[in-house]
Amino acid sequence: MNSIKLRVNGKEVTGQVEGRTLLVDFLRKDLRLTGTHVGCDTTQCGACVVHVNGEPVKACAMLAAEADGAEVATIEGQANADGSLSVVQQAFQDHHGLQCGFCTPGMVMAATALLKENPKPSEAEIREYLDGNICRCTGYHNIVKSIMAASGQDVPAMAAE
Amino acid sequence: MPKDGGIGSSTKRREDVRFLSGTGRYTDDINLHGQLYAHFVRSDVAHGKINGINADAAMAMPGVVRVFTAKDFEGVGGVPCGWQITSIDGSPMQEPKHPVLAEGKVRHVGDPIAVVVAESLGQARDAADALEIDIEMLPAVMDMKEAIKDGAPKVHDDLSSNLCYDWGFVEDNKDAVAKAIADADHVTTLELVNNRLVANPMEPRVAVGDYDMANDEHTLYTTSQNPHVIRLLMGAFVLGIPEHKLRVVAPDVGGGFGAKIFHYAEEAFCTFAAKQLRRPVKWTSSRSEAFMSDAHGRDHVTKIELAMDKDNNFTAIRTETYANMGAYLSTFAPSVPTWLHGTLMAGNYKTPLIYVNVKAVFTNTVPVDAYRGAGRPEATFQLERVIDKAARERGVSPIELRRQNFITEFPYATPVAVEYDTGDYHATMDRVLEMADHAGFEARAEQSKKNGKLRGFGIAHYIEACGIAPSNLVGQLGARAGLYESATVRVNATGSISVMTGSHSHGQGHETSFAQVVSEMIGIDATQVDIVHGDTSKTPMGMGTYGSRSIAVGGSAMVRATEKIIAKAKKIAAHLMEASEGDIELKDGQFTVAGTDKSVAWGDVTLAAYVPHNYPLEDIEPGLEETAFYDPANFTYPSGGYACEVEVDPDTGKVDVLSFSAADDFGNVINPMIVEGQVHGGVAQGFGQAMMENCAYDADGQLISASYMDYAMPRATDLPMFKVDHSCQTPCTHNPLGVKGCGEAGAIGSPPAFVNAVIDALHRGGHKVEHINMPLTPDRVWTAIQNS
Ligand code: FES
Ligand code: FES
């Protein structure tokens, strides 16, 4: 067992974890932050994306012990201080960027990281960036639209509709 | 313009707020006090005899509570099959036992042999490694045509062969079809494979069993599209638990696509073990486990013949299909290649004679059952492919050949037992050609040629039978259940409404769209209406969500229940306004008396129903709650035209999808935004089938594609933006909303459009390739070019 101490969504947390415990399991089971999902066991789907020290990370590909001392952000911490949805979250609702919602936390975390890096991405750049995130429901069309909209770009002009 | 929240408006989805903020409650998010973890130990061989299992070492491992094997399930029923098919000779299909844990033999990679239950998942997994299982390998039955030859090894020793059934439809037409084919001016023949797929909802399956000893009550939390169906099947057939002692909850479910319709052994196991161990038992599938335990889809090998007269009118169709059932019969497996496939073989065309033969075969593979579209994609694919080939053989345009044979008069009774109520196939064809700028295609093809690429245009037109289904009809066809849907509308004293529906939302947005319907009928704000689903203790018995049935059948039940509410509320309003009931009108949440200025608000009437001080107690009971069960009179028949434009690199075989257009006729539409999203997702899955996805086994029955490293899921970079349109609307004539359903269309109509586009591109480049089996990977396309 390792003792770890980290900040999650701005709050300090501590835990006792086995060496093999994954960050995603620590978040889901120990902290009961079940918004971060697990969709695969080969680090291919991106349902588990969180931010570690500001960088998008697949939480199934990182040990909890490795997050000792880190600043972790999850979907639960994305809303604005007044509880309203963040710009990215709101854009997903406005443009129907989710259906079953299972890939959604990972998509939102990935999209938020993308827009920090590249505030006005092109459609191709968005698609490229989401290569590690699988969605089985939306065909990506409305996810791409949502991210375009979140970046303040003209959605109808881009969408082939 | 419909008002926001009303029927026809793209109201934003209310459920999104919880999904976007991480507060959704999926089954794996549920953790019960004192819960144990189940780890399934699965066969790593396709076929073998279990000589012995020694669990002593495993039992001694830390944290292990118990190891279960088939011995523990003596006296427990098998996982049942919900549909019986009758063979041509009148005999019932062969139906093997499907034990919860393998008895005596393992029959596919992934077949569960034992379950270790421990305090933690890690401990259960560690102990599983200490289990000693002695399995003697047997030859794997893999190829369907070989499997039904005399002397082939058998998947089930107690069955007479590996043939589940041999079905002919319509048997009375068989000879007439043969004659029409023999006499035809031209017959086009195509042999093809409809590739095996894995549905892959992003949420893996989960089951949590719980037992309350004090009340002898069982609860199962499960990732299901139809909790009542699971309760019925598991309670009545497997575990012998009466319904009032069994509650099944399917909370937020992360996609289904068919794979979460069926009752699975893991659900029965967790429910059973929770009682045995007096503690909650949880199982969460890993993705690798999902590949070998979720029912697969498709896997048909088909030969189709299309006969035409000298003017290219279709005169007959004959198809022969081998349909893989896998090792056991999954819940609805027998119905997929038969009633969901044979009845759709007419497509959009007036072919007078059709005969369909299907041989369903057991193999040492994961069971195959319904996957988005279920039978209808298989029918559409062969028909739309053979028409393209026929057009080429006859030197006519594939678009004109389709148009010439389109059904134009409705209702239309097909020769395969169904009656289409409405449709306008020329309209959807016109619309899709316009959306795809078909007129400008030749110029674009020229441009591609200059760049050394081959551009192709593919068209497909589809019909599907949705809104399943009239219970008396499906009963005659072998269903062991009714397929009505239910709704309870509970109006509260202050006028807010809870609607309990038997259908289930796992991505479809029912909480929003169903509320649009009820609120519009009454004329109150949609936020006043809540939709409750997914819990057998809250909702009336309903059959769940699949087959694009929720709005057509579940929505109709809700309309019927709401009509009853309105009728009763009008009686109350009449009493309150001292008017005659026949003069009462309801508009925008106000009851008025025709020709007067009297009015009373919705909330006053609902309050009177629950505080009946001034109330017609001698005529009606207090309260305002109504239930309706709606059994549809017919299927619904959505249809549409899909067009795809691709560019093929002849040097590498790589295909780029440049555009995809879909013109669908779904009848009336409740929430266009949601409907468009359904089409996007369906087309993406059709793209996956056509271009990337393949569930592959080797000759020994090893599952080669058992993770996302080997099974290619469509990613954002693989797909274009889609053009979708549902402005061609011929409303359904037999349900109150005039809706047809939209969930499966994309997956049904798109695969032939993709493949037709690639084949068209190859022909334009002078490569005489008539067919490539899906998925059209660069390797397969390149090889076809080389061999042409
Ligand atoms: S769960 Fe982390 S990538 Fe799939
Ligand atoms: S919304 Fe269901 S997987 Fe993306």
Tab-separated table of N, CA and C in Angstrom, chain B residues 134-228:
chain	number	residue	atom	x	y	z
B	134	ASP	N	-9.242	-28.793	-16.317
B	134	ASP	CA	-8.731	-29.778	-17.277
B	134	ASP	C	-9.717	-29.856	-18.447
B	135	ILE	N	-9.276	-29.356	-19.570
B	135	ILE	CA	-10.153	-29.376	-20.750
B	135	ILE	C	-9.475	-30.146	-21.882
B	136	GLU	N	-10.247	-31.042	-22.453
B	136	GLU	CA	-9.729	-31.827	-23.586
B	136	GLU	C	-10.267	-31.178	-24.862
B	137	MET	N	-9.377	-30.734	-25.702
B	137	MET	CA	-9.826	-30.007	-26.900
B	137	MET	C	-10.561	-30.910	-27.876
B	138	LEU	N	-11.599	-30.378	-28.458
B	138	LEU	CA	-12.350	-31.083	-29.498
B	138	LEU	C	-12.245	-30.244	-30.777
B	139	PRO	N	-12.478	-30.869	-31.928
B	139	PRO	CA	-12.386	-30.084	-33.169
B	139	PRO	C	-13.433	-28.963	-33.182
B	140	ALA	N	-13.036	-27.775	-33.598
B	140	ALA	CA	-13.947	-26.628	-33.599
B	140	ALA	C	-14.811	-26.643	-34.851
B	141	VAL	N	-16.094	-26.393	-34.653
B	141	VAL	CA	-17.041	-26.287	-35.769
B	141	VAL	C	-17.102	-24.813	-36.151
B	142	MET	N	-16.582	-24.458	-37.302
B	142	MET	CA	-16.479	-23.041	-37.642
B	142	MET	C	-17.208	-22.680	-38.936
B	143	ASP	N	-16.980	-23.457	-39.991
B	143	ASP	CA	-17.564	-23.112	-41.287
B	143	ASP	C	-19.002	-23.630	-41.351
B	144	MET	N	-19.952	-22.730	-41.643
B	144	MET	CA	-21.365	-23.120	-41.572
B	144	MET	C	-21.726	-24.226	-42.558
B	145	LYS	N	-21.193	-24.134	-43.783
B	145	LYS	CA	-21.575	-25.145	-44.775
B	145	LYS	C	-20.982	-26.510	-44.426
B	146	GLU	N	-19.761	-26.506	-43.877
B	146	GLU	CA	-19.161	-27.770	-43.429
B	146	GLU	C	-19.931	-28.329	-42.233
B	147	ALA	N	-20.365	-27.415	-41.382
B	147	ALA	CA	-20.971	-27.827	-40.109
B	147	ALA	C	-22.224	-28.664	-40.293
B	148	ILE	N	-22.938	-28.445	-41.409
B	148	ILE	CA	-24.201	-29.190	-41.554
B	148	ILE	C	-24.049	-30.394	-42.482
B	149	LYS	N	-22.794	-30.730	-42.807
B	149	LYS	CA	-22.592	-31.967	-43.570
B	149	LYS	C	-22.661	-33.167	-42.635
B	150	ASP	N	-23.034	-34.313	-43.190
B	150	ASP	CA	-23.075	-35.537	-42.382
B	150	ASP	C	-21.702	-35.807	-41.793
B	151	GLY	N	-21.694	-36.228	-40.556
B	151	GLY	CA	-20.433	-36.620	-39.933
B	151	GLY	C	-19.620	-35.472	-39.369
B	152	ALA	N	-20.103	-34.240	-39.525
B	152	ALA	CA	-19.365	-33.098	-38.956
B	152	ALA	C	-19.403	-33.202	-37.427
B	153	PRO	N	-18.347	-32.750	-36.746
B	153	PRO	CA	-18.412	-32.734	-35.286
B	153	PRO	C	-19.578	-31.856	-34.838
B	154	LYS	N	-20.176	-32.199	-33.698
B	154	LYS	CA	-21.375	-31.464	-33.267
B	154	LYS	C	-21.075	-30.526	-32.100
B	155	VAL	N	-21.660	-29.341	-32.163
B	155	VAL	CA	-21.535	-28.384	-31.062
B	155	VAL	C	-22.299	-28.915	-29.847
B	156	HIS	N	-23.477	-29.470	-30.111
B	156	HIS	CA	-24.299	-30.036	-29.032
B	156	HIS	C	-24.517	-31.515	-29.325
B	157	ASP	N	-23.965	-32.355	-28.479
B	157	ASP	CA	-24.026	-33.790	-28.742
B	157	ASP	C	-25.450	-34.320	-28.720
B	158	ASP	N	-26.328	-33.654	-27.967
B	158	ASP	CA	-27.689	-34.174	-27.862
B	158	ASP	C	-28.610	-33.679	-28.977
B	159	LEU	N	-28.104	-32.874	-29.902
B	159	LEU	CA	-28.917	-32.489	-31.056
B	159	LEU	C	-28.570	-33.406	-32.221
B	160	SER	N	-29.476	-33.483	-33.190
B	160	SER	CA	-29.231	-34.421	-34.287
B	160	SER	C	-28.157	-33.909	-35.240
B	161	SER	N	-27.947	-32.594	-35.277
B	161	SER	CA	-26.929	-32.029	-36.171
B	161	SER	C	-26.681	-30.596	-35.725
B	162	ASN	N	-25.886	-29.882	-36.486
B	162	ASN	CA	-25.634	-28.470	-36.165
B	162	ASN	C	-26.644	-27.536	-36.833
B	163	LEU	N	-27.624	-28.120	-37.503
B	163	LEU	CA	-28.643	-27.287	-38.158
B	163	LEU	C	-29.716	-26.929	-37.137
B	164	CYS	N	-29.855	-25.633	-36.891
B	164	CYS	CA	-30.880	-25.189	-35.938
B	164	CYS	C	-32.257	-25.242	-36.589
B	165	TYR	N	-32.350	-24.680	-37.779
B	165	TYR	CA	-33.583	-24.792	-38.564
B	165	TYR	C	-33.272	-24.543	-40.026
B	166	ASP	N	-34.214	-24.978	-40.867
B	166	ASP	CA	-34.129	-24.749	-42.315
B	166	ASP	C	-35.467	-24.141	-42.684
B	167	TRP	N	-35.465	-22.836	-42.929
B	167	TRP	CA	-36.709	-22.063	-43.009
B	167	TRP	C	-36.963	-21.626	-44.446
B	168	GLY	N	-38.165	-21.805	-44.917
B	168	GLY	CA	-38.519	-21.377	-46.269
B	168	GLY	C	-39.664	-20.402	-46.223
B	169	PHE	N	-39.540	-19.324	-46.995
B	169	PHE	CA	-40.524	-18.254	-46.873
B	169	PHE	C	-40.659	-17.523	-48.208
B	170	VAL	N	-41.734	-17.423	-48.848
B	170	VAL	CA	-42.988	-18.090	-48.510
B	170	VAL	C	-42.963	-19.422	-49.240
B	171	GLU	N	-43.082	-20.506	-48.487
B	171	GLU	CA	-42.878	-21.820	-49.071
B	171	GLU	C	-43.799	-22.046	-50.277
B	172	ASP	N	-45.001	-21.504	-50.205
B	172	ASP	CA	-45.952	-21.694	-51.313
B	172	ASP	C	-45.481	-21.028	-52.606
B	173	ASN	N	-44.576	-20.083	-52.470
B	173	ASN	CA	-44.092	-19.374	-53.668
B	173	ASN	C	-42.887	-20.051	-54.308
B	174	LYS	N	-42.367	-21.061	-53.639
B	174	LYS	CA	-41.071	-21.598	-54.044
B	174	LYS	C	-41.039	-22.015	-55.516
B	175	ASP	N	-42.034	-22.792	-55.928
B	175	ASP	CA	-42.012	-23.305	-57.297
B	175	ASP	C	-42.247	-22.192	-58.310
B	176	ALA	N	-43.144	-21.284	-57.972
B	176	ALA	CA	-43.416	-20.174	-58.887
B	176	ALA	C	-42.169	-19.303	-59.060
B	177	VAL	N	-41.423	-19.129	-57.976
B	177	VAL	CA	-40.186	-18.347	-58.062
B	177	VAL	C	-39.182	-19.076	-58.951
B	178	ALA	N	-39.065	-20.385	-58.755
B	178	ALA	CA	-38.116	-21.161	-59.569
B	178	ALA	C	-38.471	-21.045	-61.043
B	179	LYS	N	-39.757	-21.104	-61.328
B	179	LYS	CA	-40.188	-21.023	-62.724
B	179	LYS	C	-39.904	-19.631	-63.295
B	180	ALA	N	-40.194	-18.604	-62.502
B	180	ALA	CA	-39.955	-17.237	-62.974
B	180	ALA	C	-38.473	-17.016	-63.249
B	181	ILE	N	-37.629	-17.619	-62.443
B	181	ILE	CA	-36.193	-17.461	-62.650
B	181	ILE	C	-35.774	-18.222	-63.914
B	182	ALA	N	-36.322	-19.403	-64.080
B	182	ALA	CA	-35.975	-20.190	-65.273
B	182	ALA	C	-36.442	-19.482	-66.549
B	183	ASP	N	-37.568	-18.816	-66.477
B	183	ASP	CA	-38.141	-18.169	-67.664
B	183	ASP	C	-37.645	-16.741	-67.880
B	184	ALA	N	-36.843	-16.229	-66.970
B	184	ALA	CA	-36.509	-14.795	-67.022
B	184	ALA	C	-35.640	-14.458	-68.227
B	185	ASP	N	-35.729	-13.216	-68.669
B	185	ASP	CA	-34.826	-12.746	-69.726
B	185	ASP	C	-33.416	-12.596	-69.207
B	186	HIS	N	-33.335	-12.228	-67.939
B	186	HIS	CA	-32.004	-12.044	-67.372
B	186	HIS	C	-32.049	-12.342	-65.878
B	187	VAL	N	-31.025	-13.014	-65.391
B	187	VAL	CA	-30.927	-13.267	-63.957
B	187	VAL	C	-29.554	-12.794	-63.486
B	188	THR	N	-29.544	-11.940	-62.492
B	188	THR	CA	-28.281	-11.499	-61.897
B	188	THR	C	-28.100	-12.234	-60.586
B	189	THR	N	-26.913	-12.792	-60.410
B	189	THR	CA	-26.638	-13.583	-59.210
B	189	THR	C	-25.464	-12.969	-58.466
B	190	LEU	N	-25.574	-12.947	-57.162
B	190	LEU	CA	-24.480	-12.402	-56.353
B	190	LEU	C	-24.329	-13.245	-55.093
B	191	GLU	N	-23.092	-13.597	-54.807
B	191	GLU	CA	-22.816	-14.302	-53.553
B	191	GLU	C	-22.037	-13.364	-52.651
B	192	LEU	N	-22.415	-13.302	-51.390
B	192	LEU	CA	-21.759	-12.340	-50.513
B	192	LEU	C	-21.802	-12.793	-49.057
B	193	VAL	N	-20.975	-12.113	-48.279
B	193	VAL	CA	-20.924	-12.366	-46.846
B	193	VAL	C	-21.349	-11.091	-46.138
B	194	ASN	N	-22.229	-11.234	-45.173
B	194	ASN	CA	-22.535	-10.089	-44.319
B	194	ASN	C	-21.716	-10.302	-43.049
B	195	ASN	N	-20.692	-9.476	-42.895
B	195	ASN	CA	-19.649	-9.744	-41.904
B	195	ASN	C	-20.143	-9.722	-40.466
B	196	ARG	N	-19.536	-10.571	-39.671
B	196	ARG	CA	-19.846	-10.637	-38.238
B	196	ARG	C	-19.322	-9.373	-37.549
B	197	LEU	N	-20.166	-8.795	-36.709
B	197	LEU	CA	-19.825	-7.538	-36.040
B	197	LEU	C	-20.030	-7.676	-34.537
B	198	VAL	N	-19.420	-6.771	-33.815
B	198	VAL	CA	-19.651	-6.684	-32.377
B	198	VAL	C	-20.226	-5.293	-32.105
B	199	ALA	N	-21.357	-5.255	-31.397
B	199	ALA	CA	-22.096	-3.999	-31.258
B	199	ALA	C	-21.269	-2.923	-30.564
B	200	ASN	N	-20.564	-3.313	-29.517
B	200	ASN	CA	-19.659	-2.375	-28.869
B	200	ASN	C	-20.268	-1.079	-28.367
B	201	PRO	N	-21.363	-1.135	-27.592
B	201	PRO	CA	-21.724	0.087	-26.869
B	201	PRO	C	-20.524	0.460	-25.995
B	202	MET	N	-20.291	1.751	-25.789
B	202	MET	CA	-19.064	2.129	-25.086
B	202	MET	C	-19.082	1.724	-23.617
B	203	GLU	N	-20.272	1.594	-23.058
B	203	GLU	CA	-20.339	1.081	-21.686
B	203	GLU	C	-20.362	-0.442	-21.731
B	204	PRO	N	-19.369	-1.098	-21.162
B	204	PRO	CA	-19.424	-2.559	-21.112
B	204	PRO	C	-20.569	-3.008	-20.208
B	205	ARG	N	-20.993	-4.256	-20.342
B	205	ARG	CA	-22.093	-4.739	-19.513
B	205	ARG	C	-21.666	-4.871	-18.052
B	206	VAL	N	-22.637	-4.654	-17.165
B	206	VAL	CA	-22.403	-4.743	-15.725
B	206	VAL	C	-23.648	-5.377	-15.104
B	207	ALA	N	-23.471	-6.170	-14.064
B	207	ALA	CA	-24.622	-6.690	-13.311
B	207	ALA	C	-24.275	-6.632	-11.834
B	208	VAL	N	-25.228	-6.150	-11.049
B	208	VAL	CA	-25.069	-6.156	-9.592
B	208	VAL	C	-26.310	-6.835	-9.014
B	209	GLY	N	-26.078	-7.953	-8.332
B	209	GLY	CA	-27.196	-8.671	-7.712
B	209	GLY	C	-27.277	-8.324	-6.235
B	210	ASP	N	-28.508	-8.214	-5.728
B	210	ASP	CA	-28.677	-7.896	-4.314
B	210	ASP	C	-29.851	-8.729	-3.787
B	211	TYR	N	-29.781	-9.106	-2.523
B	211	TYR	CA	-30.844	-9.920	-1.949
B	211	TYR	C	-31.203	-9.393	-0.570
B	212	ASP	N	-32.497	-9.189	-0.373
B	212	ASP	CA	-32.996	-8.693	0.912
B	212	ASP	C	-33.672	-9.873	1.612
B	213	MET	N	-32.946	-10.417	2.601
B	213	MET	CA	-33.425	-11.629	3.253
B	213	MET	C	-34.735	-11.386	4.001
B	214	ALA	N	-34.846	-10.213	4.603
B	214	ALA	CA	-36.026	-9.927	5.425
B	214	ALA	C	-37.313	-10.080	4.612
B	215	ASN	N	-37.278	-9.629	3.371
B	215	ASN	CA	-38.489	-9.681	2.552
B	215	ASN	C	-38.413	-10.702	1.424
B	216	ASP	N	-37.332	-11.465	1.402
B	216	ASP	CA	-37.092	-12.422	0.313
B	216	ASP	C	-37.203	-11.722	-1.049
B	217	GLU	N	-36.533	-10.578	-1.155
B	217	GLU	CA	-36.625	-9.817	-2.402
B	217	GLU	C	-35.261	-9.719	-3.087
B	218	HIS	N	-35.302	-9.922	-4.406
B	218	HIS	CA	-34.086	-9.836	-5.212
B	218	HIS	C	-34.089	-8.538	-6.014
B	219	THR	N	-32.926	-7.938	-6.136
B	219	THR	CA	-32.799	-6.785	-7.035
B	219	THR	C	-31.605	-7.024	-7.931
B	220	LEU	N	-31.797	-6.763	-9.207
B	220	LEU	CA	-30.697	-6.834	-10.163
B	220	LEU	C	-30.560	-5.474	-10.831
B	221	TYR	N	-29.375	-4.894	-10.712
B	221	TYR	CA	-29.047	-3.689	-11.474
B	221	TYR	C	-28.292	-4.159	-12.696
B	222	THR	N	-28.746	-3.768	-13.866
B	222	THR	CA	-28.091	-4.306	-15.061
B	222	THR	C	-28.152	-3.323	-16.215
B	223	THR	N	-27.195	-3.458	-17.107
B	223	THR	CA	-27.106	-2.619	-18.299
B	223	THR	C	-28.034	-3.191	-19.361
B	224	SER	N	-29.300	-2.877	-19.267
B	224	SER	CA	-30.273	-3.512	-20.163
B	224	SER	C	-31.100	-2.485	-20.918
B	225	GLN	N	-31.520	-2.860	-22.109
B	225	GLN	CA	-32.434	-2.042	-22.897
B	225	GLN	C	-33.888	-2.330	-22.520
B	226	ASN	N	-34.107	-3.369	-21.689
B	226	ASN	CA	-35.481	-3.804	-21.413
B	226	ASN	C	-35.562	-4.544	-20.091
B	227	PRO	N	-35.583	-3.784	-18.994
B	227	PRO	CA	-35.550	-4.449	-17.686
B	227	PRO	C	-36.721	-5.404	-17.434
B	228	HIS	N	-37.912	-5.096	-17.943
B	228	HIS	CA	-39.035	-6.013	-17.714
B	228	HIS	C	-38.829	-7.355	-18.410
